[in-house]
Short mmCIF file of C-alpha atoms and ligand atoms in Angstrom, two decimals:
data_model
loop_
_atom_site.label_atom_id
_atom_site.label_comp_id
_atom_site.label_asym_id
_atom_site.label_seq_id
_atom_site.Cartn_x
_atom_site.Cartn_y
_atom_site.Cartn_z
CA MET A 1 108.48 99.29 87.04
CA SER A 2 109.60 100.63 90.08
CA GLU A 3 112.87 100.56 89.76
CA LYS A 4 112.73 102.78 86.78
CA ILE A 5 109.86 105.10 87.85
CA PHE A 6 112.00 105.60 91.85
CA SER A 7 115.22 106.17 89.49
CA ARG A 8 114.05 108.54 87.68
CA ALA A 9 112.20 110.49 90.59
CA SER A 10 115.34 110.09 92.77
CA GLY A 11 118.05 111.21 90.07
CA LYS A 12 119.48 108.47 89.91
CA GLU A 13 120.31 104.03 89.38
CA VAL A 14 118.62 102.83 92.21
CA LYS A 15 117.91 98.60 92.26
CA ALA A 16 115.01 96.98 94.28
CA ASN A 17 115.98 96.91 98.61
CA GLU A 18 117.56 99.83 98.52
CA PHE A 19 116.33 103.59 100.31
CA THR A 20 116.05 106.28 98.65
CA MET A 21 115.34 109.77 98.62
CA ALA A 22 113.24 110.35 96.16
CA ASN A 23 110.50 113.09 94.97
CA VAL A 24 107.66 112.99 94.84
CA ASP A 25 104.90 114.09 91.53
CA TYR A 26 101.76 114.57 93.03
CA ALA A 27 101.16 114.70 96.11
CA MET A 28 97.20 114.26 97.47
CA ALA A 29 95.49 114.82 101.37
CA HIS A 30 92.01 114.04 101.65
CA ASP A 31 89.99 115.30 104.42
CA GLY A 32 90.65 112.55 106.55
CA THR A 33 94.08 112.65 106.28
CA SER A 34 94.83 116.71 105.79
CA VAL A 35 93.68 117.75 108.58
CA LEU A 36 96.72 115.41 110.69
CA ALA A 37 98.96 116.46 107.70
CA VAL A 38 98.32 120.55 107.84
CA ARG A 39 98.85 120.19 111.76
CA SER A 40 102.58 118.22 111.27
CA PHE A 41 103.37 120.60 108.68
CA LYS A 42 102.58 123.56 110.80
CA LYS A 43 104.45 122.12 113.71
CA MET A 44 107.93 122.25 111.13
CA GLY A 45 107.26 126.35 111.91
CA LEU A 46 106.93 126.14 107.54
CA ASP A 47 104.90 128.95 105.74
CA LYS A 48 104.88 127.75 102.53
CA VAL A 49 104.52 124.11 100.77
CA TRP A 50 106.81 123.12 98.20
CA ASP A 51 104.76 123.25 95.07
CA PRO A 52 101.50 124.42 95.42
CA LYS A 53 100.13 122.85 91.97
CA ARG A 54 102.23 119.31 92.46
CA ILE A 55 99.48 119.33 95.99
CA VAL A 56 95.39 117.52 95.76
CA ILE A 57 93.48 117.93 98.48
CA PRO A 58 89.46 116.04 98.02
CA PHE A 59 87.51 116.18 100.24
CA ASP A 60 85.43 113.37 100.03
CA HIS A 61 85.90 110.75 103.02
CA LEU A 62 82.47 112.81 105.53
CA THR A 63 81.58 114.60 102.96
CA PRO A 64 79.05 117.12 103.06
CA ALA A 65 80.68 117.07 107.03
CA ASN A 66 78.35 114.88 109.11
CA THR A 67 79.03 116.45 112.75
CA GLU A 68 79.95 119.97 113.75
CA THR A 69 83.58 118.92 114.43
CA THR A 70 84.06 117.61 111.04
CA ALA A 71 83.13 120.21 109.56
CA ASP A 72 85.20 122.93 111.97
CA LEU A 73 87.85 120.35 110.42
CA HIS A 74 86.48 120.88 107.31
CA HIS A 75 86.40 124.98 107.38
CA ASP A 76 90.49 124.39 108.56
CA ILE A 77 92.02 122.25 105.86
CA ARG A 78 89.90 125.13 103.67
CA GLU A 79 91.17 128.19 104.84
CA TRP A 80 94.63 126.74 104.93
CA ILE A 81 94.55 125.42 101.23
CA ALA A 82 93.01 129.47 100.70
CA GLU A 83 96.34 130.49 102.33
CA GLN A 84 98.65 128.14 100.55
CA GLY A 85 96.89 128.61 97.19
CA ILE A 86 97.04 124.98 96.30
CA PRO A 87 94.66 124.95 92.73
CA ASN A 88 93.60 121.31 93.53
CA PHE A 89 91.00 122.04 95.74
CA PHE A 90 88.02 119.43 95.05
CA ASP A 91 85.20 120.28 97.82
CA VAL A 92 81.82 117.89 99.25
CA GLY A 93 80.55 116.33 96.14
CA GLU A 94 83.33 116.04 93.76
CA GLY A 95 84.08 112.27 94.56
CA ILE A 96 86.75 110.03 96.26
CA CYS A 97 90.17 110.80 95.34
CA HIS A 98 91.24 108.04 94.37
CA GLN A 99 89.30 108.74 91.07
CA VAL A 100 89.48 113.02 91.48
CA LEU A 101 92.97 112.27 90.33
CA PRO A 102 92.67 109.68 87.54
CA GLU A 103 89.74 111.74 86.79
CA ASN A 104 91.19 115.24 86.41
CA GLY A 105 94.88 113.90 84.38
CA PHE A 106 96.86 113.63 88.14
CA ALA A 107 97.57 109.19 87.78
CA MET A 108 100.13 109.29 84.62
CA PRO A 109 102.32 106.42 83.61
CA GLY A 110 106.30 106.24 85.15
CA LYS A 111 104.93 109.54 87.61
CA LEU A 112 105.54 108.43 91.15
CA VAL A 113 102.41 109.73 93.03
CA VAL A 114 102.06 109.64 96.76
CA GLY A 115 98.47 109.68 98.87
CA ALA A 116 97.59 110.62 102.56
CA ASP A 117 95.50 107.20 101.59
CA SER A 118 95.83 103.58 102.14
CA HIS A 119 94.49 102.73 98.22
CA SER A 120 96.46 105.30 96.67
CA CYS A 121 97.77 102.28 94.67
CA THR A 122 94.63 102.81 92.85
CA TYR A 123 96.82 105.52 90.22
CA GLY A 124 99.15 101.81 88.92
CA ALA A 125 96.53 101.28 86.91
CA PHE A 126 97.46 103.81 84.73
CA GLY A 127 101.48 102.36 84.91
CA ALA A 128 102.05 105.46 87.65
CA PHE A 129 103.55 104.00 91.18
CA GLY A 130 101.34 104.77 93.70
CA THR A 131 100.82 104.57 96.97
CA GLY A 132 99.79 105.45 100.64
CA VAL A 133 101.42 106.96 103.14
CA GLY A 134 101.18 108.24 106.51
CA ALA A 135 99.61 112.09 107.32
CA THR A 136 103.38 112.31 108.78
CA ASP A 137 104.72 111.74 105.81
CA MET A 138 102.93 114.25 103.32
CA SER A 139 103.61 116.73 105.60
CA GLU A 140 107.51 115.65 104.49
CA ILE A 141 106.24 116.12 101.59
CA PHE A 142 104.52 118.88 101.41
CA ALA A 143 107.21 120.99 103.35
CA SER A 144 109.76 119.39 100.90
CA GLY A 145 108.21 117.23 98.08
CA LYS A 146 110.19 114.98 98.84
CA LEU A 147 109.80 111.76 100.55
CA TRP A 148 112.39 108.17 101.43
CA PHE A 149 110.80 104.87 100.26
CA LYS A 150 112.84 101.12 99.82
CA VAL A 151 111.80 100.32 96.50
CA PRO A 152 110.58 97.17 96.13
CA GLU A 153 110.88 93.91 95.38
CA THR A 154 107.85 92.89 92.81
CA ILE A 155 105.16 90.00 92.16
CA LYS A 156 104.33 89.29 89.19
CA VAL A 157 100.61 88.45 88.45
CA THR A 158 99.50 86.93 85.12
CA ALA A 159 96.03 86.02 84.59
CA SER A 160 94.48 84.57 81.12
CA GLY A 161 91.47 83.66 79.48
CA LYS A 162 88.46 85.49 79.07
CA LEU A 163 86.14 85.81 81.63
CA GLY A 164 81.88 84.47 81.59
CA LYS A 165 79.01 86.43 81.47
CA ASN A 166 79.06 89.01 84.42
CA VAL A 167 82.63 87.87 86.33
CA LEU A 168 84.06 90.88 86.39
CA ALA A 169 86.84 92.75 87.04
CA LYS A 170 85.77 92.33 90.86
CA ASP A 171 85.78 88.84 91.20
CA VAL A 172 89.45 88.62 89.02
CA THR A 173 90.78 91.01 92.26
CA LEU A 174 88.90 89.07 94.57
CA LYS A 175 90.81 86.01 92.98
CA VAL A 176 94.45 87.76 93.23
CA ILE A 177 94.18 88.32 96.74
CA GLY A 178 92.97 85.56 98.39
CA THR A 179 95.34 83.55 95.63
CA VAL A 180 98.84 86.03 97.58
CA GLY A 181 96.68 86.28 100.42
CA ALA A 182 96.42 89.15 102.95
CA ALA A 183 100.42 90.09 103.80
CA GLY A 184 101.41 87.97 100.49
CA ALA A 185 103.27 91.29 98.52
CA THR A 186 103.64 92.99 101.95
CA TYR A 187 105.85 95.71 100.72
CA LYS A 188 106.37 94.47 97.55
CA ALA A 189 105.42 95.58 93.68
CA ALA A 190 102.55 93.56 91.95
CA GLU A 191 102.83 94.05 88.47
CA PHE A 192 99.91 92.12 86.53
CA TYR A 193 99.97 90.75 82.66
CA GLY A 194 98.22 89.57 80.49
CA ASP A 195 94.95 88.75 78.12
CA THR A 196 92.62 89.03 81.04
CA ILE A 197 94.45 92.03 82.93
CA THR A 198 94.52 93.95 78.99
CA ASP A 199 90.78 93.44 78.66
CA LEU A 200 89.76 95.83 80.92
CA SER A 201 88.24 98.68 81.07
CA MET A 202 90.34 101.46 82.75
CA SER A 203 88.12 101.52 85.30
CA GLY A 204 88.82 97.26 85.58
CA ARG A 205 92.23 97.96 86.30
CA MET A 206 91.29 100.39 88.56
CA THR A 207 89.54 98.03 90.49
CA LEU A 208 92.64 95.37 90.51
CA SER A 209 95.11 97.67 91.68
CA ASN A 210 93.12 99.51 93.95
CA MET A 211 93.13 96.69 95.81
CA ALA A 212 97.12 96.09 95.52
CA ILE A 213 97.29 96.93 98.98
CA GLU A 214 94.95 94.20 100.26
CA MET A 215 97.12 92.33 100.43
CA GLY A 216 99.43 95.08 101.13
CA GLY A 217 101.45 95.49 98.11
CA LYS A 218 103.21 99.09 98.38
CA ALA A 219 102.22 99.18 94.84
CA GLY A 220 99.66 97.29 92.01
CA ILE A 221 101.30 98.59 88.50
CA VAL A 222 99.00 97.76 85.12
CA PRO A 223 101.55 98.38 82.08
CA PRO A 224 100.45 101.51 80.39
CA ASP A 225 99.03 100.88 76.80
CA LYS A 226 96.78 101.85 74.39
CA LYS A 227 93.55 102.56 76.08
CA THR A 228 96.08 104.16 79.47
CA PHE A 229 97.18 106.75 76.76
CA GLU A 230 93.48 107.12 75.21
CA PHE A 231 91.81 107.96 78.96
CA LEU A 232 94.69 110.48 78.90
CA LYS A 233 94.11 112.65 76.17
CA GLY A 234 93.75 116.09 76.94
CA ARG A 235 93.42 114.91 79.95
CA ALA A 236 97.00 114.05 81.57
CA VAL A 237 98.26 117.62 83.22
CA GLU A 238 102.02 116.86 81.93
CA ASP A 239 104.22 114.98 79.95
CA TYR A 240 104.67 111.54 80.97
CA GLU A 241 106.78 108.77 79.89
CA PRO A 242 105.84 105.13 80.38
CA VAL A 243 107.67 102.77 81.79
CA TYR A 244 108.21 98.70 80.86
CA ALA A 245 109.49 96.57 82.37
CA ASP A 246 112.69 94.64 80.77
CA GLU A 247 112.15 91.29 79.17
CA ASP A 248 114.58 89.31 82.05
CA ALA A 249 113.13 91.79 84.27
CA GLU A 250 113.39 89.76 88.15
CA TYR A 251 110.72 88.66 90.21
CA CYS A 252 109.90 87.52 93.57
CA ALA A 253 106.85 85.44 93.26
CA GLU A 254 104.74 84.69 90.14
CA TYR A 255 101.18 83.51 90.77
CA GLU A 256 99.42 82.23 87.92
CA ILE A 257 94.51 83.60 87.47
CA ASP A 258 92.86 81.21 85.07
CA GLY A 259 89.81 84.06 84.25
CA ALA A 260 88.20 81.89 81.41
CA ASN A 261 87.58 79.43 84.25
CA LEU A 262 87.00 81.89 86.58
CA GLU A 263 83.38 82.47 88.77
CA PRO A 264 82.04 85.40 90.71
CA GLN A 265 83.84 85.69 94.30
CA VAL A 266 83.19 87.07 97.25
CA ALA A 267 84.96 88.11 99.98
CA ARG A 268 84.33 87.47 103.57
CA PRO A 269 84.23 87.99 106.84
CA HIS A 270 86.56 89.71 108.76
CA GLN A 271 88.64 89.11 106.20
CA VAL A 272 89.44 90.66 102.48
CA ASP A 273 91.70 87.60 101.14
CA ASN A 274 88.94 84.91 102.82
CA VAL A 275 87.39 84.53 99.32
CA CYS A 276 85.32 82.00 97.39
CA ASP A 277 83.35 81.30 94.81
CA VAL A 278 79.55 83.25 94.91
CA PRO A 279 78.32 79.70 95.41
CA GLU A 280 79.13 79.20 98.82
CA VAL A 281 77.52 81.66 100.30
CA ALA A 282 74.64 81.97 97.56
CA GLY A 283 71.30 81.95 100.09
CA THR A 284 73.00 83.91 102.89
CA LYS A 285 70.70 86.47 104.18
CA VAL A 286 71.93 90.48 103.36
CA ASP A 287 69.90 93.58 105.56
CA GLN A 288 72.10 96.31 103.45
CA VAL A 289 73.39 96.64 99.78
CA PHE A 290 75.97 99.03 99.02
CA ILE A 291 77.79 99.91 95.46
CA GLY A 292 79.92 102.86 95.29
CA THR A 293 83.46 103.33 97.04
CA CYS A 294 86.35 103.99 95.08
CA THR A 295 86.77 100.17 94.13
CA ASN A 296 83.56 100.13 92.62
CA GLY A 297 82.09 103.10 92.12
CA ARG A 298 82.52 103.67 87.96
CA LEU A 299 80.19 104.79 85.78
CA GLU A 300 80.53 101.19 84.25
CA ASP A 301 79.89 99.73 87.92
CA LEU A 302 76.35 101.81 87.89
CA GLU A 303 75.75 100.25 84.32
CA VAL A 304 75.86 96.43 85.57
CA ALA A 305 73.92 97.36 88.66
CA ALA A 306 71.36 99.34 87.17
CA ASP A 307 71.46 96.47 84.09
CA PHE A 308 70.24 94.09 86.85
CA LEU A 309 67.61 96.15 88.65
CA LYS A 310 65.35 98.56 85.53
CA GLY A 311 61.80 97.24 85.40
CA GLU A 312 62.69 95.72 89.18
CA LYS A 313 62.25 96.30 92.74
CA VAL A 314 64.51 95.70 95.53
CA ALA A 315 63.92 93.60 98.16
CA VAL A 316 66.57 94.96 100.38
CA ARG A 317 68.22 98.95 101.21
CA THR A 318 70.22 99.84 98.45
CA ILE A 319 72.25 103.08 98.92
CA VAL A 320 74.14 103.46 95.82
CA ILE A 321 77.13 106.27 95.79
CA PRO A 322 78.82 107.20 92.47
CA ALA A 323 82.28 107.78 93.04
CA SER A 324 82.03 111.40 91.74
CA ARG A 325 79.96 113.93 90.89
CA SER A 326 81.06 113.89 86.15
CA ILE A 327 79.97 110.45 87.19
CA MET A 328 76.33 110.92 88.55
CA ILE A 329 76.34 113.41 86.10
CA GLU A 330 76.21 110.70 83.47
CA ALA A 331 74.65 108.51 84.99
CA ILE A 332 71.88 110.81 85.38
CA ARG A 333 72.37 111.50 81.77
CA ASN A 334 72.21 108.05 80.32
CA GLY A 335 69.43 107.13 82.27
CA ILE A 336 70.64 105.30 84.78
CA ALA A 337 69.85 106.99 87.86
CA GLU A 338 66.20 107.14 87.33
CA THR A 339 66.44 103.39 86.85
CA LEU A 340 68.12 102.59 90.25
CA LEU A 341 66.10 104.77 91.90
CA GLU A 342 62.84 103.73 90.15
CA ALA A 343 64.26 100.51 91.09
CA GLY A 344 64.15 101.37 94.99
CA ALA A 345 67.58 102.32 95.39
CA THR A 346 68.77 105.44 97.29
CA LEU A 347 71.38 107.96 95.74
CA ALA A 348 73.61 109.61 97.86
CA THR A 349 76.50 112.59 97.42
CA PRO A 350 79.62 111.38 95.47
CA GLY A 351 82.18 109.73 98.29
CA CYS A 352 83.58 106.97 100.47
CA GLY A 353 79.74 107.10 102.17
CA PRO A 354 79.36 103.84 104.57
CA CYS A 355 82.40 102.32 103.33
CA LEU A 356 84.82 103.01 106.30
CA GLY A 357 81.39 103.73 108.43
CA GLY A 358 81.71 106.95 109.28
CA HIS A 359 77.93 107.94 108.01
CA MET A 360 75.04 107.47 105.65
CA GLY A 361 74.46 103.80 105.34
CA VAL A 362 76.57 102.44 108.74
CA ILE A 363 74.45 99.16 109.68
CA GLY A 364 73.27 98.13 112.53
CA GLU A 365 74.61 94.93 115.12
CA GLY A 366 74.01 91.53 113.52
CA GLU A 367 73.50 93.16 110.59
CA VAL A 368 74.58 91.79 107.44
CA CYS A 369 76.27 94.44 103.74
CA ILE A 370 77.14 93.13 100.87
CA SER A 371 79.65 96.15 99.15
CA THR A 372 81.46 96.22 96.45
CA ALA A 373 84.08 97.81 98.66
CA ASN A 374 87.36 96.85 98.94
CA ARG A 375 87.08 96.36 103.19
CA ASN A 376 85.28 93.68 105.52
CA PHE A 377 87.26 94.25 108.47
CA ARG A 378 85.65 93.46 111.43
CA GLY A 379 83.05 96.41 112.33
CA ARG A 380 84.17 98.63 109.74
CA MET A 381 80.67 99.81 108.62
CA GLY A 382 79.09 98.89 111.76
CA THR A 383 80.57 97.73 115.10
CA GLY A 384 78.59 93.90 115.10
CA GLY A 385 78.80 93.75 111.09
CA GLN A 386 79.29 91.98 108.89
CA ILE A 387 80.59 92.60 105.26
CA TYR A 388 80.82 90.49 102.17
CA LEU A 389 82.41 92.49 99.26
CA ALA A 390 81.64 91.24 96.06
CA SER A 391 81.27 92.56 92.34
CA PRO A 392 78.41 95.45 91.22
CA ALA A 393 77.11 92.03 89.15
CA THR A 394 76.84 89.91 92.34
CA ALA A 395 75.80 93.11 94.85
CA ALA A 396 72.66 94.12 92.11
CA ALA A 397 71.58 90.32 91.68
CA SER A 398 71.67 90.10 95.77
CA ALA A 399 69.63 93.61 95.91
CA LEU A 400 66.96 91.70 94.09
CA THR A 401 66.45 88.41 96.67
CA GLY A 402 67.62 90.21 100.20
CA GLU A 403 70.55 87.47 99.86
CA ILE A 404 73.99 86.27 98.71
CA THR A 405 72.58 85.42 94.73
CA ASP A 406 75.24 84.58 91.85
CA PRO A 407 74.82 87.16 89.82
CA ARG A 408 74.84 84.21 86.86
CA GLU A 409 71.57 82.87 88.05
CA VAL A 410 69.06 85.37 87.26
C1 IPM B 515 90.81 107.22 106.53
C2 IPM B 515 92.40 106.71 105.33
C3 IPM B 515 93.39 106.87 105.79
C4 IPM B 515 91.81 105.57 105.39
C5 IPM B 515 92.21 104.60 104.39
O1 IPM B 515 93.90 104.73 104.54
O2 IPM B 515 92.40 103.88 103.49
C6 IPM B 515 90.42 105.19 104.44
O3 IPM B 515 91.06 105.43 103.06
C7 IPM B 515 90.42 103.82 104.66
O4 IPM B 515 89.90 102.88 102.94
O5 IPM B 515 90.26 102.78 105.31
S1 SF4 B 516 85.76 104.55 99.36
FE1 SF4 B 516 86.66 104.42 101.08
S2 SF4 B 516 88.66 102.68 100.44
FE2 SF4 B 516 88.72 104.10 99.01
S3 SF4 B 516 89.28 105.63 99.97
FE3 SF4 B 516 87.37 106.23 100.82
S4 SF4 B 516 86.77 105.01 102.76
FE4 SF4 B 516 88.97 104.54 101.77
#
C-alpha cells in the first residue's frame, strides 16, 4: 500500500527502500509545532506558502493558553495564518489535530497526509499514508508542497477472533505494541489485517493506527472498506482513490494476534511496550484517571466510561477530555457528559490536556495516573509521576475503585 501511495504522490513508480521526492496532499502543524515551522519558513525568505488550502492548523496542545508565553505564540501564529489566508484553521476548543483532520475529511484513502506531530500515523485508519515529521521538515512542505521520503518496507499484523466483553481496540493496540516492541517497526509501515481489525469501528481503528509510532512505525494502515467509505461520505474534502496491497505483496515481517483470547492490556511505566494483562497489575493504587487524547478521546470511549460510572461515584480524581468539540457536543446531547459529571469526573476543553504534561492535570512526585493516552515515558505527565496506559474500560473501572481494576470484574 505504501509503495502505491508513494508512487502516485511521486509521479513515478517507487519501491520500498528507494528515496523519493513526494507531493504532499495535506500538511498539518499544531500550536506546538507551527511556531518552529513558521519561524523556519520565514527564514527561507518566502512570502507565500505553496497552497493555503492544503495546510491545516489546529490549536490543541496548550489550549486555552496556559501561560503568557503560550498566549503570545498563539497570537503570532494566528496572525501568520491570516496573512497566508489559510482557511483550515481550528482555534482553541475545536479539538486535537488527529481528531480534527479525520472529522473534517482530510484523512482519505490513498492520500499522503503529513503532520508535524508524531501521531499523524492516525490517518492510516482511513487507508492514507499518514506520517509525522519535524517542524523544519514541515516548513519545507509549507514552501514547496514536497518532501523527501524513504519508501518504507512493511510489516503485516493480522489479528483474528472476536474480542471478549470489555476488551477493546486499545487492548488490541497495546498487544500489538507489546508483541512487535517499541523499536520493532522502526522506519517501517504496518498494515493491519484480520477480522478483529475489520470488526473495529473507525474510532477503534484510529486508536490502533495512532499508536503505530509507538513501535517505531512510519505509518499504520488499515485497508479501507465499507465502514471507511461510509465515514467519508459527505465529509471527504476531495475525491480519493483507495489503494490495496497486491495478493503477492512482500512483507519484511509478519505477526499474528489472537483476538479471541485477548485479555485487557496495560502498558506499565515507563515504556509503551512494557505491556501485560491487566490482572498482573490489578490492585495497583492510582491517584488520577485520565480519559481522553487522540488515542481514546472519542465518543465511543466516553460512552464506555459513562457505562461504568453511571449512578456511581469515582474514588479518585478523574479527568475526561473529549477529543473534539463535536464529540463534546454529542456527549452533552446524549447525556454522557451529565453521567460523567454526576459521577464526580471533571470535564475539560477539547484538546491534548495533560497528555504531555503541559497543563490541566499534571501529576505530582510519586503519583500514579492510569491514562487512555499513547505514551507513558518517564516524566511525561509530571517529573516524578508514573503512567499506566489502558483502555477507557480499564481506566473507568479503575476510577471506581482507586486501583487498577479489570473491567471484566466490575
Ligand atoms: C508536541 C508534539 C511535537 C508531540 C509529538 O510529536 O508527538 C506531542 O504531540 C506528543 O504526543 O508527544
Ligand atoms: S493528545 Fe497527546 S499524543 Fe495526541 S497529539 Fe496531543 S499530546 Fe500528542
